[in-house]
């Protein structure tokens, strides 16, 4: 094995998306409950594309609602096999566009790929809690195949509507994980110890439970909800240079900090 491959694989570790999960202090249940995930936050459909995306997602939701019911673990596994697709598709297509245009991607690709990795990690967490049946594995295979190709075509035709659809999917994910928490709180689902990989990833207490993990995952889904609605809005406004804005804002923040330090001195 090449030494650099060995080193990179050895050092590789998924990084959480929210800053709350990368602080030095391990998070308690109380800290997780205080994370603002924007309860009830919803982007009101304005254009025809928005409405098609919104009602299309609402229609798709009836399938897991009918089949899985209150089997939240299996619903989460199915959800995350789908949720990990949009970021990878968007990142891949923007990567190809960057190569074709011989230009930078303006800050999109890294976030979209990080989103995909984050969603995949959710799946890796829940798969520690159950073993899907052979039929459910076939169901996952079929659903992922259909969704991947459909979303790929949608992103090719309209990235704006693809991100809007993803934003609405994440709105539904926040609702689903809230229902998961309700059933945990009501004793319908036993609050088991959290998988070790989730404790490590989210920087949780050693005695963390599944409830803590679901709180953390719901907070992640809120990030994806807001990010994809933001991306859709920026495409619609023809203002896709996110990187330029971030650099300018960062420089301004550094300048403000230096001025404040000078005043204090």
Tab-separated table of C-alpha atoms in Angstrom:
chain	number	residue	atom	x	y	z
A	1	UNK	CA	0.000	0.000	0.000
A	2	UNK	CA	1.375	3.476	-0.893
A	3	UNK	CA	2.472	5.337	2.224
A	4	UNK	CA	0.328	8.384	1.433
A	5	UNK	CA	-2.770	6.217	0.997
A	6	UNK	CA	-2.044	4.566	4.342
A	7	UNK	CA	-1.581	7.949	6.051
A	8	UNK	CA	-4.703	9.485	4.513
A	9	UNK	CA	-6.966	6.554	5.373
A	10	UNK	CA	-5.528	6.390	8.896
A	11	UNK	CA	-6.131	10.106	9.455
A	12	UNK	CA	-9.510	10.293	7.751
A	13	UNK	CA	-12.380	11.122	10.070
A	14	UNK	CA	-15.811	12.490	9.145
A	15	UNK	CA	-16.198	16.066	10.371
A	16	UNK	CA	-19.595	17.240	11.704
A	17	UNK	CA	-21.303	20.097	9.888
A	18	UNK	CA	-22.474	22.151	12.870
A	19	UNK	CA	-20.005	24.106	14.976
A	20	UNK	CA	-21.740	22.914	18.166
A	21	UNK	CA	-20.329	19.422	17.536
A	22	UNK	CA	-16.680	20.412	17.120
A	23	UNK	CA	-16.141	22.225	20.416
A	24	UNK	CA	-13.770	20.679	22.960
A	25	UNK	CA	-16.395	20.122	25.652
A	26	UNK	CA	-18.557	17.013	25.303
A	27	UNK	CA	-22.225	17.789	24.748
A	28	UNK	CA	-24.877	16.933	27.318
A	29	UNK	CA	-28.543	16.249	26.644
A	30	UNK	CA	-29.367	19.747	27.885
A	31	UNK	CA	-26.917	21.297	25.412
A	32	UNK	CA	-28.374	19.273	22.543
A	33	UNK	CA	-31.902	20.369	23.433
A	34	UNK	CA	-30.835	24.017	23.300
A	35	UNK	CA	-29.597	23.802	19.696
A	36	UNK	CA	-31.823	25.986	17.538
A	37	UNK	CA	-33.082	23.778	14.704
A	38	UNK	CA	-35.790	26.192	13.589
A	39	UNK	CA	-38.930	24.291	14.643
A	40	UNK	CA	-41.707	24.765	12.114
A	41	UNK	CA	-39.413	26.577	9.698
A	42	UNK	CA	-40.817	26.364	6.183
A	43	UNK	CA	-40.062	27.974	2.835
A	44	UNK	CA	-43.403	29.046	1.401
A	45	UNK	CA	-43.602	27.972	-2.279
A	46	UNK	CA	-43.710	30.998	-4.568
A	47	UNK	CA	-42.968	29.845	-8.103
A	48	UNK	CA	-44.449	26.958	-10.050
A	49	UNK	CA	-41.157	25.083	-9.603
A	50	UNK	CA	-41.372	25.593	-5.836
A	51	UNK	CA	-44.912	24.249	-5.752
A	52	UNK	CA	-44.046	21.194	-7.849
A	53	UNK	CA	-41.089	20.468	-5.562
A	54	UNK	CA	-43.137	20.949	-2.395
A	55	UNK	CA	-46.145	18.866	-3.385
A	56	UNK	CA	-43.906	16.250	-4.981
A	57	UNK	CA	-42.083	15.789	-1.680
A	58	UNK	CA	-45.370	15.690	0.256
A	59	UNK	CA	-46.589	12.973	-2.115
A	60	UNK	CA	-43.367	10.981	-1.687
A	61	UNK	CA	-43.714	11.175	2.101
A	62	UNK	CA	-46.916	9.112	1.997
A	63	UNK	CA	-44.880	6.047	0.956
A	64	UNK	CA	-42.731	5.726	4.124
A	65	UNK	CA	-45.649	6.924	6.261
A	66	UNK	CA	-47.760	4.058	4.924
A	67	UNK	CA	-45.107	1.337	4.825
A	68	UNK	CA	-42.966	2.034	7.893
A	69	UNK	CA	-45.509	3.684	10.177
A	70	UNK	CA	-43.814	4.094	13.563
A	71	UNK	CA	-40.840	1.895	12.744
A	72	UNK	CA	-38.563	4.916	13.117
A	73	UNK	CA	-35.290	3.025	12.836
A	74	UNK	CA	-36.129	1.508	9.462
A	75	UNK	CA	-37.669	4.788	8.292
A	76	UNK	CA	-34.416	6.554	9.235
A	77	UNK	CA	-32.338	3.994	7.331
A	78	UNK	CA	-34.491	4.438	4.221
A	79	UNK	CA	-34.491	8.223	4.613
A	80	UNK	CA	-30.714	8.453	4.887
A	81	UNK	CA	-30.055	6.213	1.869
A	82	UNK	CA	-32.063	8.782	-0.114
A	83	UNK	CA	-30.870	11.918	1.714
A	84	UNK	CA	-27.220	11.149	0.962
A	85	UNK	CA	-27.876	11.301	-2.798
A	86	UNK	CA	-28.542	15.027	-3.548
A	87	UNK	CA	-25.269	16.355	-2.141
A	88	UNK	CA	-23.209	13.809	-4.075
A	89	UNK	CA	-25.127	14.413	-7.313
A	90	UNK	CA	-24.918	18.186	-6.963
A	91	UNK	CA	-21.239	18.081	-6.038
A	92	UNK	CA	-20.407	15.758	-8.936
A	93	UNK	CA	-22.274	17.811	-11.547
A	94	UNK	CA	-20.762	21.065	-10.296
A	95	UNK	CA	-17.348	19.419	-10.357
A	96	UNK	CA	-17.874	18.499	-14.009
A	97	UNK	CA	-19.122	22.035	-14.765
A	98	UNK	CA	-16.013	23.499	-13.147
A	99	UNK	CA	-13.814	21.285	-15.335
A	100	UNK	CA	-15.729	22.177	-18.510
A	101	UNK	CA	-15.673	25.906	-17.813
A	102	UNK	CA	-12.048	25.917	-16.602
A	103	UNK	CA	-13.220	27.952	-13.608
A	104	UNK	CA	-13.602	27.740	-9.852
A	105	UNK	CA	-16.802	26.337	-8.369
A	106	UNK	CA	-17.387	29.415	-6.159
A	107	UNK	CA	-17.609	27.456	-2.921
A	108	UNK	CA	-20.348	24.911	-3.685
A	109	UNK	CA	-18.641	21.564	-4.211
A	110	UNK	CA	-17.020	21.127	-0.801
A	111	UNK	CA	-20.275	21.898	1.034
A	112	UNK	CA	-22.357	19.564	-1.115
A	113	UNK	CA	-19.916	16.676	-0.698
A	114	UNK	CA	-19.765	17.339	3.039
A	115	UNK	CA	-23.560	17.211	3.112
A	116	UNK	CA	-23.513	13.818	1.385
A	117	UNK	CA	-20.903	12.496	3.830
A	118	UNK	CA	-22.904	13.782	6.794
A	119	UNK	CA	-26.068	12.046	5.598
A	120	UNK	CA	-24.132	8.828	4.967
A	121	UNK	CA	-22.840	8.982	8.511
A	122	UNK	CA	-26.418	9.188	9.778
A	123	UNK	CA	-27.031	5.925	7.942
A	124	UNK	CA	-23.911	4.322	9.428
A	125	UNK	CA	-25.206	5.293	12.875
A	126	UNK	CA	-28.665	3.805	12.480
A	127	UNK	CA	-27.401	0.637	10.843
A	128	UNK	CA	-25.757	-0.123	14.210
A	129	UNK	CA	-29.251	-0.215	15.734
A	130	UNK	CA	-30.946	-2.715	13.419
A	131	UNK	CA	-30.387	-5.172	10.601
A	132	UNK	CA	-32.787	-4.623	7.668
A	133	UNK	CA	-34.498	-7.677	6.250
A	134	UNK	CA	-33.634	-8.954	2.789
A	135	UNK	CA	-36.839	-7.423	1.441
A	136	UNK	CA	-36.064	-4.022	2.962
A	137	UNK	CA	-32.567	-4.155	1.489
A	138	UNK	CA	-34.108	-4.738	-1.946
A	139	UNK	CA	-36.490	-1.860	-1.267
A	140	UNK	CA	-33.530	0.379	-0.434
A	141	UNK	CA	-31.751	-0.696	-3.614
A	142	UNK	CA	-34.772	0.090	-5.771
A	143	UNK	CA	-35.593	3.390	-4.072
A	144	UNK	CA	-32.017	4.628	-4.282
A	145	UNK	CA	-31.716	3.636	-7.937
A	146	UNK	CA	-34.907	5.442	-8.920
A	147	UNK	CA	-34.193	8.526	-6.814
A	148	UNK	CA	-30.571	8.866	-7.921
A	149	UNK	CA	-31.441	8.864	-11.617
A	150	UNK	CA	-34.472	11.118	-11.153
A	151	UNK	CA	-32.502	13.656	-9.092
A	152	UNK	CA	-29.587	13.512	-11.545
A	153	UNK	CA	-31.901	14.441	-14.410
A	154	UNK	CA	-33.627	17.116	-12.334
A	155	UNK	CA	-30.277	18.727	-11.424
A	156	UNK	CA	-29.188	18.671	-15.070
A	157	UNK	CA	-32.417	20.414	-16.118
A	158	UNK	CA	-32.874	22.780	-13.164
A	159	UNK	CA	-30.380	23.028	-10.285
A	160	UNK	CA	-32.630	25.656	-8.689
A	161	UNK	CA	-35.579	23.285	-8.454
A	162	UNK	CA	-33.327	20.395	-7.434
A	163	UNK	CA	-32.055	22.343	-4.420
A	164	UNK	CA	-35.577	23.502	-3.606
A	165	UNK	CA	-36.785	19.902	-3.643
A	166	UNK	CA	-33.895	18.909	-1.383
A	167	UNK	CA	-34.801	21.759	0.980
A	168	UNK	CA	-38.341	20.413	1.260
A	169	UNK	CA	-37.030	16.864	1.752
A	170	UNK	CA	-34.986	18.144	4.683
A	171	UNK	CA	-38.021	19.940	6.113
A	172	UNK	CA	-39.755	16.556	6.171
A	173	UNK	CA	-36.659	14.967	7.732
A	174	UNK	CA	-36.817	17.457	10.616
A	175	UNK	CA	-40.487	16.558	11.112
A	176	UNK	CA	-39.742	12.809	10.993
A	177	UNK	CA	-36.987	13.043	13.605
A	178	UNK	CA	-39.251	15.167	15.800
A	179	UNK	CA	-41.812	12.333	15.677
A	180	UNK	CA	-39.003	9.903	16.521
A	181	UNK	CA	-38.190	11.997	19.604
A	182	UNK	CA	-41.867	12.141	20.601
A	183	UNK	CA	-42.120	8.347	20.582
A	184	UNK	CA	-38.887	8.049	22.578
A	185	UNK	CA	-40.218	10.523	25.154
A	186	UNK	CA	-43.554	8.705	25.357
A	187	UNK	CA	-41.895	5.335	25.956
A	188	UNK	CA	-43.112	3.825	22.683
A	189	UNK	CA	-39.480	3.241	21.702
A	190	UNK	CA	-36.869	2.211	24.239
A	191	UNK	CA	-34.110	4.779	24.710
A	192	UNK	CA	-31.079	2.567	24.130
A	193	UNK	CA	-27.413	3.564	24.581
A	194	UNK	CA	-26.005	5.507	21.638
A	195	UNK	CA	-23.704	3.718	19.161
A	196	UNK	CA	-20.038	4.444	19.796
A	197	UNK	CA	-19.495	5.957	16.345
A	198	UNK	CA	-22.209	8.539	17.032
A	199	UNK	CA	-20.725	9.417	20.430
A	200	UNK	CA	-17.370	10.014	18.766
A	201	UNK	CA	-18.757	11.910	15.761
A	202	UNK	CA	-21.029	14.253	17.700
A	203	UNK	CA	-18.694	14.651	20.691
A	204	UNK	CA	-21.317	13.306	23.093
A	205	UNK	CA	-21.050	12.176	26.702
A	206	UNK	CA	-19.972	8.508	27.156
A	207	UNK	CA	-23.438	7.675	28.558
A	208	UNK	CA	-25.298	9.286	25.642
A	209	UNK	CA	-28.483	7.647	24.391
A	210	UNK	CA	-30.312	7.245	21.111
A	211	UNK	CA	-32.386	10.291	22.066
A	212	UNK	CA	-29.218	12.389	22.151
A	213	UNK	CA	-28.228	11.065	18.734
A	214	UNK	CA	-31.635	11.861	17.233
A	215	UNK	CA	-31.442	15.397	18.654
A	216	UNK	CA	-28.052	15.822	16.962
A	217	UNK	CA	-29.214	14.363	13.649
A	218	UNK	CA	-32.309	16.576	13.611
A	219	UNK	CA	-30.009	19.580	14.053
A	220	UNK	CA	-27.964	18.375	11.051
A	221	UNK	CA	-31.082	18.071	8.916
A	222	UNK	CA	-31.975	21.668	9.787
A	223	UNK	CA	-28.593	22.749	8.361
A	224	UNK	CA	-29.303	20.894	5.106
A	225	UNK	CA	-32.817	22.375	4.945
A	226	UNK	CA	-31.563	25.942	5.265
A	227	UNK	CA	-28.543	25.415	2.987
A	228	UNK	CA	-30.528	23.957	0.097
A	229	UNK	CA	-33.205	26.642	0.215
A	230	UNK	CA	-30.364	29.200	0.295
A	231	UNK	CA	-28.687	27.601	-2.737
A	232	UNK	CA	-31.956	27.594	-4.662
A	233	UNK	CA	-32.506	31.272	-3.870
A	234	UNK	CA	-28.976	32.181	-4.978
A	235	UNK	CA	-29.365	30.357	-8.290
A	236	UNK	CA	-32.670	32.150	-8.890
A	237	UNK	CA	-31.003	35.502	-8.128
A	238	UNK	CA	-27.996	34.661	-10.374
A	239	UNK	CA	-25.666	35.181	-7.411
A	240	UNK	CA	-23.759	31.916	-7.205
A	241	UNK	CA	-20.369	33.306	-6.134
A	242	UNK	CA	-20.664	32.253	-2.497
A	243	UNK	CA	-16.902	31.943	-2.071
A	244	UNK	CA	-16.295	35.578	-2.936
A	245	UNK	CA	-18.820	36.734	-0.357
A	246	UNK	CA	-17.400	34.440	2.323
A	247	UNK	CA	-13.849	35.703	1.737
A	248	UNK	CA	-14.999	39.331	1.842
A	249	UNK	CA	-16.986	38.756	5.039
A	250	UNK	CA	-14.079	36.904	6.666
A	251	UNK	CA	-11.691	39.750	5.874
A	252	UNK	CA	-14.168	42.231	7.335
A	253	UNK	CA	-14.497	40.165	10.521
A	254	UNK	CA	-10.708	39.993	10.893
A	255	UNK	CA	-10.479	43.741	10.373
A	256	UNK	CA	-13.167	44.361	13.002
A	257	UNK	CA	-11.364	42.078	15.470
A	258	UNK	CA	-8.081	43.939	14.947
A	259	UNK	CA	-9.824	47.282	15.493
A	260	UNK	CA	-11.446	46.026	18.695
A	261	UNK	CA	-8.125	44.687	19.975
A	262	UNK	CA	-6.522	48.057	19.192
A	263	UNK	CA	-9.220	49.908	21.157
A	264	UNK	CA	-8.861	47.546	24.142
A	265	UNK	CA	-5.083	47.982	24.097
